[in-house]
Coordinates of C-alpha atoms and ligand atoms in Angstrom, one line a residue:
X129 CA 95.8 33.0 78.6
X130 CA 93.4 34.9 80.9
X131 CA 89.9 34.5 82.3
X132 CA 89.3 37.4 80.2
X133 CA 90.6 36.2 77.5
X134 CA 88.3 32.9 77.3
X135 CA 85.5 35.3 77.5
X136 CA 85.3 36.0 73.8
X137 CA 83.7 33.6 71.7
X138 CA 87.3 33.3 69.8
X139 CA 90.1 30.5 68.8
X140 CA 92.6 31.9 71.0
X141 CA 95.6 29.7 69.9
X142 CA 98.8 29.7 71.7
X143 CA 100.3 33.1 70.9
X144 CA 102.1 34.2 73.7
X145 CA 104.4 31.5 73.2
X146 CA 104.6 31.8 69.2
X147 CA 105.0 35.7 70.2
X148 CA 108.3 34.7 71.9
X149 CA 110.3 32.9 69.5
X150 CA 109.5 36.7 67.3
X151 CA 112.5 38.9 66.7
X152 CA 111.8 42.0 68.2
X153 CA 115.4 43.6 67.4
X154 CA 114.3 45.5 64.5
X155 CA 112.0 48.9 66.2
X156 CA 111.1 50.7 63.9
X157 CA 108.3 54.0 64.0
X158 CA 104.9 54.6 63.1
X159 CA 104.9 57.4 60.8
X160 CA 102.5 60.0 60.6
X161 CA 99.1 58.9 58.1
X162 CA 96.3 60.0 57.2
X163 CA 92.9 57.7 57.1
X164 CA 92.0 58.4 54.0
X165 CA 95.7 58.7 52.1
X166 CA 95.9 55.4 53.5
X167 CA 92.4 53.7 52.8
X168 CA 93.4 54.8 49.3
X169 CA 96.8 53.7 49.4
X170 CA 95.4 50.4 50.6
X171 CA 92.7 49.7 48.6
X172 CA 95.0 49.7 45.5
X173 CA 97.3 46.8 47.3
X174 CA 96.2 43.0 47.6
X175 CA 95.2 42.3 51.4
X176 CA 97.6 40.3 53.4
X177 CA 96.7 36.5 52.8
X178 CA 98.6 33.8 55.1
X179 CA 100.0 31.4 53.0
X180 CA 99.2 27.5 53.4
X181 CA 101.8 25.1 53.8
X182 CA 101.8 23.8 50.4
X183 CA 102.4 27.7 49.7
X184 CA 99.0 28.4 48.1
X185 CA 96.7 31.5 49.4
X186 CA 93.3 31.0 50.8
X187 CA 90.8 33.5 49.6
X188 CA 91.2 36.7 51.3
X189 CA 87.8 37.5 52.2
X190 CA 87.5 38.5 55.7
X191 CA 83.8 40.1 54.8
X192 CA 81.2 37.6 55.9
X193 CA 79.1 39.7 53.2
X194 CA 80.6 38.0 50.2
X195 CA 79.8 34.8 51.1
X196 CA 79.8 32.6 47.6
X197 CA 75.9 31.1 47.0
X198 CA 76.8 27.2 45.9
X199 CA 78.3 27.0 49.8
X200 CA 75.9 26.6 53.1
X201 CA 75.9 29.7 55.3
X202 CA 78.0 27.8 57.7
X203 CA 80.4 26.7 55.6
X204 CA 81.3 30.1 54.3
X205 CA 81.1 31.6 58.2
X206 CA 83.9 28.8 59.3
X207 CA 86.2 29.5 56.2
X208 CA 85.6 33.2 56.7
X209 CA 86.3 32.7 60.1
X210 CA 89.9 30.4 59.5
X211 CA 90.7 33.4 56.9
X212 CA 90.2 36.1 59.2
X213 CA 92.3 34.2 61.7
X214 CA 95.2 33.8 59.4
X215 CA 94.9 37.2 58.2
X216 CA 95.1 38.6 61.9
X217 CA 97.8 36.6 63.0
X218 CA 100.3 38.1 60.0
X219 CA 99.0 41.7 61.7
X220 CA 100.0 40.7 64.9
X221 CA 103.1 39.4 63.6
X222 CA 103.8 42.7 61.6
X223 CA 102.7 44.5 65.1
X224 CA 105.7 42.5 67.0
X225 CA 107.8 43.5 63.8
X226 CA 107.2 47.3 64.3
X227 CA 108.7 46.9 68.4
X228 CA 105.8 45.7 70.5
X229 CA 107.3 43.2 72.4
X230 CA 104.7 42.6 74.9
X231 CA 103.2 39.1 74.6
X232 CA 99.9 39.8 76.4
X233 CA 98.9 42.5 73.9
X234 CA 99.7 41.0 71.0
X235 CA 97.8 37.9 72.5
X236 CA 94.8 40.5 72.6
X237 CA 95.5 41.8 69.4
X238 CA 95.3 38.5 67.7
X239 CA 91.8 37.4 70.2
X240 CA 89.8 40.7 69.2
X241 CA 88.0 40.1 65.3
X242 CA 88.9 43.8 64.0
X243 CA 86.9 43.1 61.1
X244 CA 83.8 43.1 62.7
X245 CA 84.3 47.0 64.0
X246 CA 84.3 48.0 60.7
X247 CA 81.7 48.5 57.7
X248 CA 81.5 45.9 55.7
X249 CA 82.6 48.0 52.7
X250 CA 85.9 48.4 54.5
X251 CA 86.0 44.8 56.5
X252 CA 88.6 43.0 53.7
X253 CA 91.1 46.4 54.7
X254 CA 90.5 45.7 58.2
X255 CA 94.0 43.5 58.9
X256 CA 96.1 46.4 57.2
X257 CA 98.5 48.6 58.9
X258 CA 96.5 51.8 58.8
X259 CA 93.6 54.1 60.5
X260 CA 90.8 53.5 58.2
X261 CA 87.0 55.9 58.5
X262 CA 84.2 54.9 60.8
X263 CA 82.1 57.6 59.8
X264 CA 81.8 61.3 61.4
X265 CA 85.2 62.0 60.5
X266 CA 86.2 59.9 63.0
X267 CA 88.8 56.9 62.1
X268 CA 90.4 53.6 63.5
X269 CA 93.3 53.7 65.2
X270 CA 95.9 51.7 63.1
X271 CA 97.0 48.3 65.0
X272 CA 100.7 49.1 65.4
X273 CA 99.9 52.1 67.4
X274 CA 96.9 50.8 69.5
X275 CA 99.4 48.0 70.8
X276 CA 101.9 50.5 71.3
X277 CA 99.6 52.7 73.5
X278 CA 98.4 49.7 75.4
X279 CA 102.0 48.2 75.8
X280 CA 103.5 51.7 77.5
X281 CA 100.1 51.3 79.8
X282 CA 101.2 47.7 80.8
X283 CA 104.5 48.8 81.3
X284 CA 104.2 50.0 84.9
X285 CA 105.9 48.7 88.6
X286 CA 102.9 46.0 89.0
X287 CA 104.5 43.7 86.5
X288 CA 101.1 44.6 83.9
X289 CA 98.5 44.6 86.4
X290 CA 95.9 46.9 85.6
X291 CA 92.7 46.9 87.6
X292 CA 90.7 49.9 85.8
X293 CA 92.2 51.6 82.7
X294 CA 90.0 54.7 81.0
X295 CA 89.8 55.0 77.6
X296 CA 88.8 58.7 76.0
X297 CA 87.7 58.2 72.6
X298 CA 85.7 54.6 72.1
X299 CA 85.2 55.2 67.9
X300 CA 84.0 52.1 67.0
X301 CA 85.2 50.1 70.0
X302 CA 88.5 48.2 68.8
X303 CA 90.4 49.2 70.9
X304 CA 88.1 49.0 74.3
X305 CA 87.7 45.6 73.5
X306 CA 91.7 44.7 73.0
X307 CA 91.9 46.7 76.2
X308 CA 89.3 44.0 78.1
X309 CA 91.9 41.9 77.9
X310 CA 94.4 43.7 79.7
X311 CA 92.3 45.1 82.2
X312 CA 90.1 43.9 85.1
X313 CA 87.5 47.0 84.1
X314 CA 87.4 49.0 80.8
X315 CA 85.8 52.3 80.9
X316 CA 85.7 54.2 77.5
X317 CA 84.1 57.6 76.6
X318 CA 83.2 59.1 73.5
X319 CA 81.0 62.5 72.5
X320 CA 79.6 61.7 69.3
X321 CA 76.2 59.9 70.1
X322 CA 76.3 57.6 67.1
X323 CA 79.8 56.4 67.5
X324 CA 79.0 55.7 71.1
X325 CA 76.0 53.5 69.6
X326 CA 77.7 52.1 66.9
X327 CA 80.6 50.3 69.6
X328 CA 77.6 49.1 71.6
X329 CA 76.7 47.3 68.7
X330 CA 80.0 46.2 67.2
X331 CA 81.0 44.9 71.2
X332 CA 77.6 43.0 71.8
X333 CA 78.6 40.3 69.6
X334 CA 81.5 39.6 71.5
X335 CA 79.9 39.5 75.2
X336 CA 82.4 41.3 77.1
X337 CA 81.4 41.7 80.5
X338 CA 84.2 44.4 82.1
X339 CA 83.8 47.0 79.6
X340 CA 81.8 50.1 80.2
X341 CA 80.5 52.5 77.7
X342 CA 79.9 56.1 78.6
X343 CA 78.4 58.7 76.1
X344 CA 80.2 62.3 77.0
X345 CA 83.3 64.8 77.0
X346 CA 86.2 62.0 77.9
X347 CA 88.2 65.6 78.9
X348 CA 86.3 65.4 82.1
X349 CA 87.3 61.9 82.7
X350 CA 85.1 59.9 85.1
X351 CA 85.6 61.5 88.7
X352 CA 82.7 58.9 89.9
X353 CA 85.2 55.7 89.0
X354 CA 88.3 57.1 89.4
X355 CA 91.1 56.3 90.0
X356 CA 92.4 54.4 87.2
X357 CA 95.7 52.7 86.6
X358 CA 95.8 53.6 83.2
X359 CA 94.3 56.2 80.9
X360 CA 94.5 56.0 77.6
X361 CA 93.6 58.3 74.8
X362 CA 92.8 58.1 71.3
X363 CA 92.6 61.6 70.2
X364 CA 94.9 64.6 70.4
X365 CA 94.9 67.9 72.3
X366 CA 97.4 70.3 72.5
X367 CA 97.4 69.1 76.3
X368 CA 96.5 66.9 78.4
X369 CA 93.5 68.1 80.5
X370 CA 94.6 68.5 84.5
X371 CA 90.8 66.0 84.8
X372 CA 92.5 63.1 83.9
X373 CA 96.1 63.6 85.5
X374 CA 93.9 64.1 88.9
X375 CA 92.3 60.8 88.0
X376 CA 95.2 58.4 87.7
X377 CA 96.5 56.4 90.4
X378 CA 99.7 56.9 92.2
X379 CA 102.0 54.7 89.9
X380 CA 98.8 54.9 87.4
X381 CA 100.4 55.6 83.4
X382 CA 98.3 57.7 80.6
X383 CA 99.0 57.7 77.2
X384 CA 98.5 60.3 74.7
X385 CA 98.8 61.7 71.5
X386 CA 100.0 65.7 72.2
X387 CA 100.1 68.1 69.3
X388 CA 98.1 69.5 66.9
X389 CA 100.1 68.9 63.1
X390 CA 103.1 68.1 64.4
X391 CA 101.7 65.4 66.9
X392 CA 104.0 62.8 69.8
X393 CA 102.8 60.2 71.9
X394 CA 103.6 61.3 75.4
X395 CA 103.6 59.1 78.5
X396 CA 103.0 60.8 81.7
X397 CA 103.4 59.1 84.9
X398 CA 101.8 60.3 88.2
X399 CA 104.8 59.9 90.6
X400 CA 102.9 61.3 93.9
X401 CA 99.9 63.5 94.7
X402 CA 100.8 66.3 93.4
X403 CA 103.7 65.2 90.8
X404 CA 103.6 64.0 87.4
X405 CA 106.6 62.9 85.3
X406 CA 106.1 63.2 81.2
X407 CA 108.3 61.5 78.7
X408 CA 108.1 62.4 74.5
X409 CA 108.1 58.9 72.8
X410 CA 107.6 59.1 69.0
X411 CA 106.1 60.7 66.2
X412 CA 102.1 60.1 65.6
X413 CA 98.4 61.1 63.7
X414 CA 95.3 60.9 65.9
X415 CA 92.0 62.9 65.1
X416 CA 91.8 65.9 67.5
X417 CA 90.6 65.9 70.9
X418 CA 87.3 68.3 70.9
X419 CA 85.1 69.5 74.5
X420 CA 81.4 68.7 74.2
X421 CA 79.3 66.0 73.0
X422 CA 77.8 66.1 69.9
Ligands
SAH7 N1 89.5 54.1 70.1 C1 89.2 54.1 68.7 C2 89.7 55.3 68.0 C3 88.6 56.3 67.8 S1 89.1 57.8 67.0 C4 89.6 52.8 68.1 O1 89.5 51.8 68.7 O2 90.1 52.8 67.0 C5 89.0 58.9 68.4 C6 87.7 59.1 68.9 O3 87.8 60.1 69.9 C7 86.6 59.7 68.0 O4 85.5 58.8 67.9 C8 86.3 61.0 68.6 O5 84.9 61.4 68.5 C9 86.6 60.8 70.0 N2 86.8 62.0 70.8 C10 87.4 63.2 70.5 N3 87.4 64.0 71.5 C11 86.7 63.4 72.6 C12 86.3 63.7 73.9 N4 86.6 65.0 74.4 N5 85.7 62.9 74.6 C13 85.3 61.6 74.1 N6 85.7 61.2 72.9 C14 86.4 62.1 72.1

């Protein structure tokens, strides 16, 4: 557990060791999906509920809107809460199921309340394994694949370190604020104005002090905070702009979805000052990557 990590007003019970004893043998891919096939898919499937020890199933409401009238408010918030808890924890353990072995992340994964980034139409979808709409045909990143991302990142020769990490694309904000706890300092951009107001408000709740919201085109980066150790983004071009190879440390890592229909994750490594390594890791679906704001 980090300093970080006790920042969020959160139970943070003890996961990295639960993570261990997970079998991480089976890896297995994320396959390419759409948002809406999936919300669709999805919303004709039970949600996930965490079964009790006596076997039976809390109710699965993880929507703080459908609290029941004969309960007081606070009743309903706490067993929301202890729902939403259970619910996230069998993500996280699907997560280490799909390959992400990292401990740390799937520590953050289980600490951040997803729910509360999306509408509350969609909050009892928010624990699924799938990219769901935030509005300006813009989505969530599924979880599988936002730990993934965030586990290559970690993955570098200071045993996880990362001081600053760069996010281009904040959407809603999930997945700056699972990056806060990686990360010493989060910086995310994103060019549509709303979105960039609608993660300030989904992230105030949650008081996290090291992230930094920028409205504007994440293709330029952030030449007045770089350099960063990691760069991650959550959109795809049909390359990476030459901005944000410039802006990673020596040793720093960047992430990205490359591609266009057919679309990978790619890591690229900058090696020395002028030298950058790339490696092709799996198959993926990401919104594009567009220049401007809106
Ligand atoms: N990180 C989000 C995913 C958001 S989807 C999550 O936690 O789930 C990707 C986002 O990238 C969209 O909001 C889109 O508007 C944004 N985006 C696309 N091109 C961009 C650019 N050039 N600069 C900044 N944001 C961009």
């Amino acid at each position: 557990m980090t300093d970080n990590a006790k920042r969020f007003p959160l139970t943070l019970s003890s996961v990295v060791d639960q993570k261990s004893k997970t079998d991480h043998s089976k890896r297995s891919v994320a396959t390419p999906q759409t948002a809406t096939k999936n919300a669709a898919w999805e919303s004709s499937r039970p949600v996930p509920v965490p079964r009790t020890a006596s076997g039976a199933a809390p109710t699965p409401s993880v929507n703080r809107s459908m609290a029941r009238p004969a309960q007081t408010a606070s009743h309903v918030e706490r067993s929301d809460s202890m729902v939403s808890d259970g619910v996230r924890k069998a993500m996280v353990d699907r997560v280490a199921r799909q390959g992400v072995n990292d401990a740390r992340v799937l520590a953050a994964m289980e600490a951040v309340p997803r729910h509360m980034f999306m509408e509350p139409g969609l909050s009892s979808q928010a624990y699924i394994d799938a990219s769901l709409p935030i509005g300006h045909h813009q989505t969530i990143s599924q979880p599988y694949i936002v730990a993934r991302m965030i586990e290559i990142m970690r993955d570098n020769q200071q045993g996880g370190v990362l001081n600053r990490v760069l996010e281009i694309g904040t959407g809603c904000g999930y997945q700056a604020a699972v990056l806060s706890l990686v990360a010493k300092e989060v910086y995310s951009i994103e060019r549509i104005k709303p979105l960039h107001e609608l993660a300030r408000s989904n992230l105030r709740p949650l008081r996290i002090a090291n992230i930094r919201l920028h409205y504007g085109d994440g293709m330029l980066g952030l030449p007045q905070v770089a350099p960063f150790d990691g760069i991650i983004l959550a959109a795809a071009g049909l390359e990476v702009p030459q901005a944000l190879l410039d802006q990673l440390t020596i040793g720093g890592r960047l992430v990205a979805p490359v591609g266009s229909r057919h679309q990978v994750l790619q890591l690229i490594q900058r090696t020395r000052k002028f030298d950058w390594t790339s490696t092709t890791l799996e198959d993926c679906h990401f919104v594009p990557l567009r220049a401007g704001t809106v």
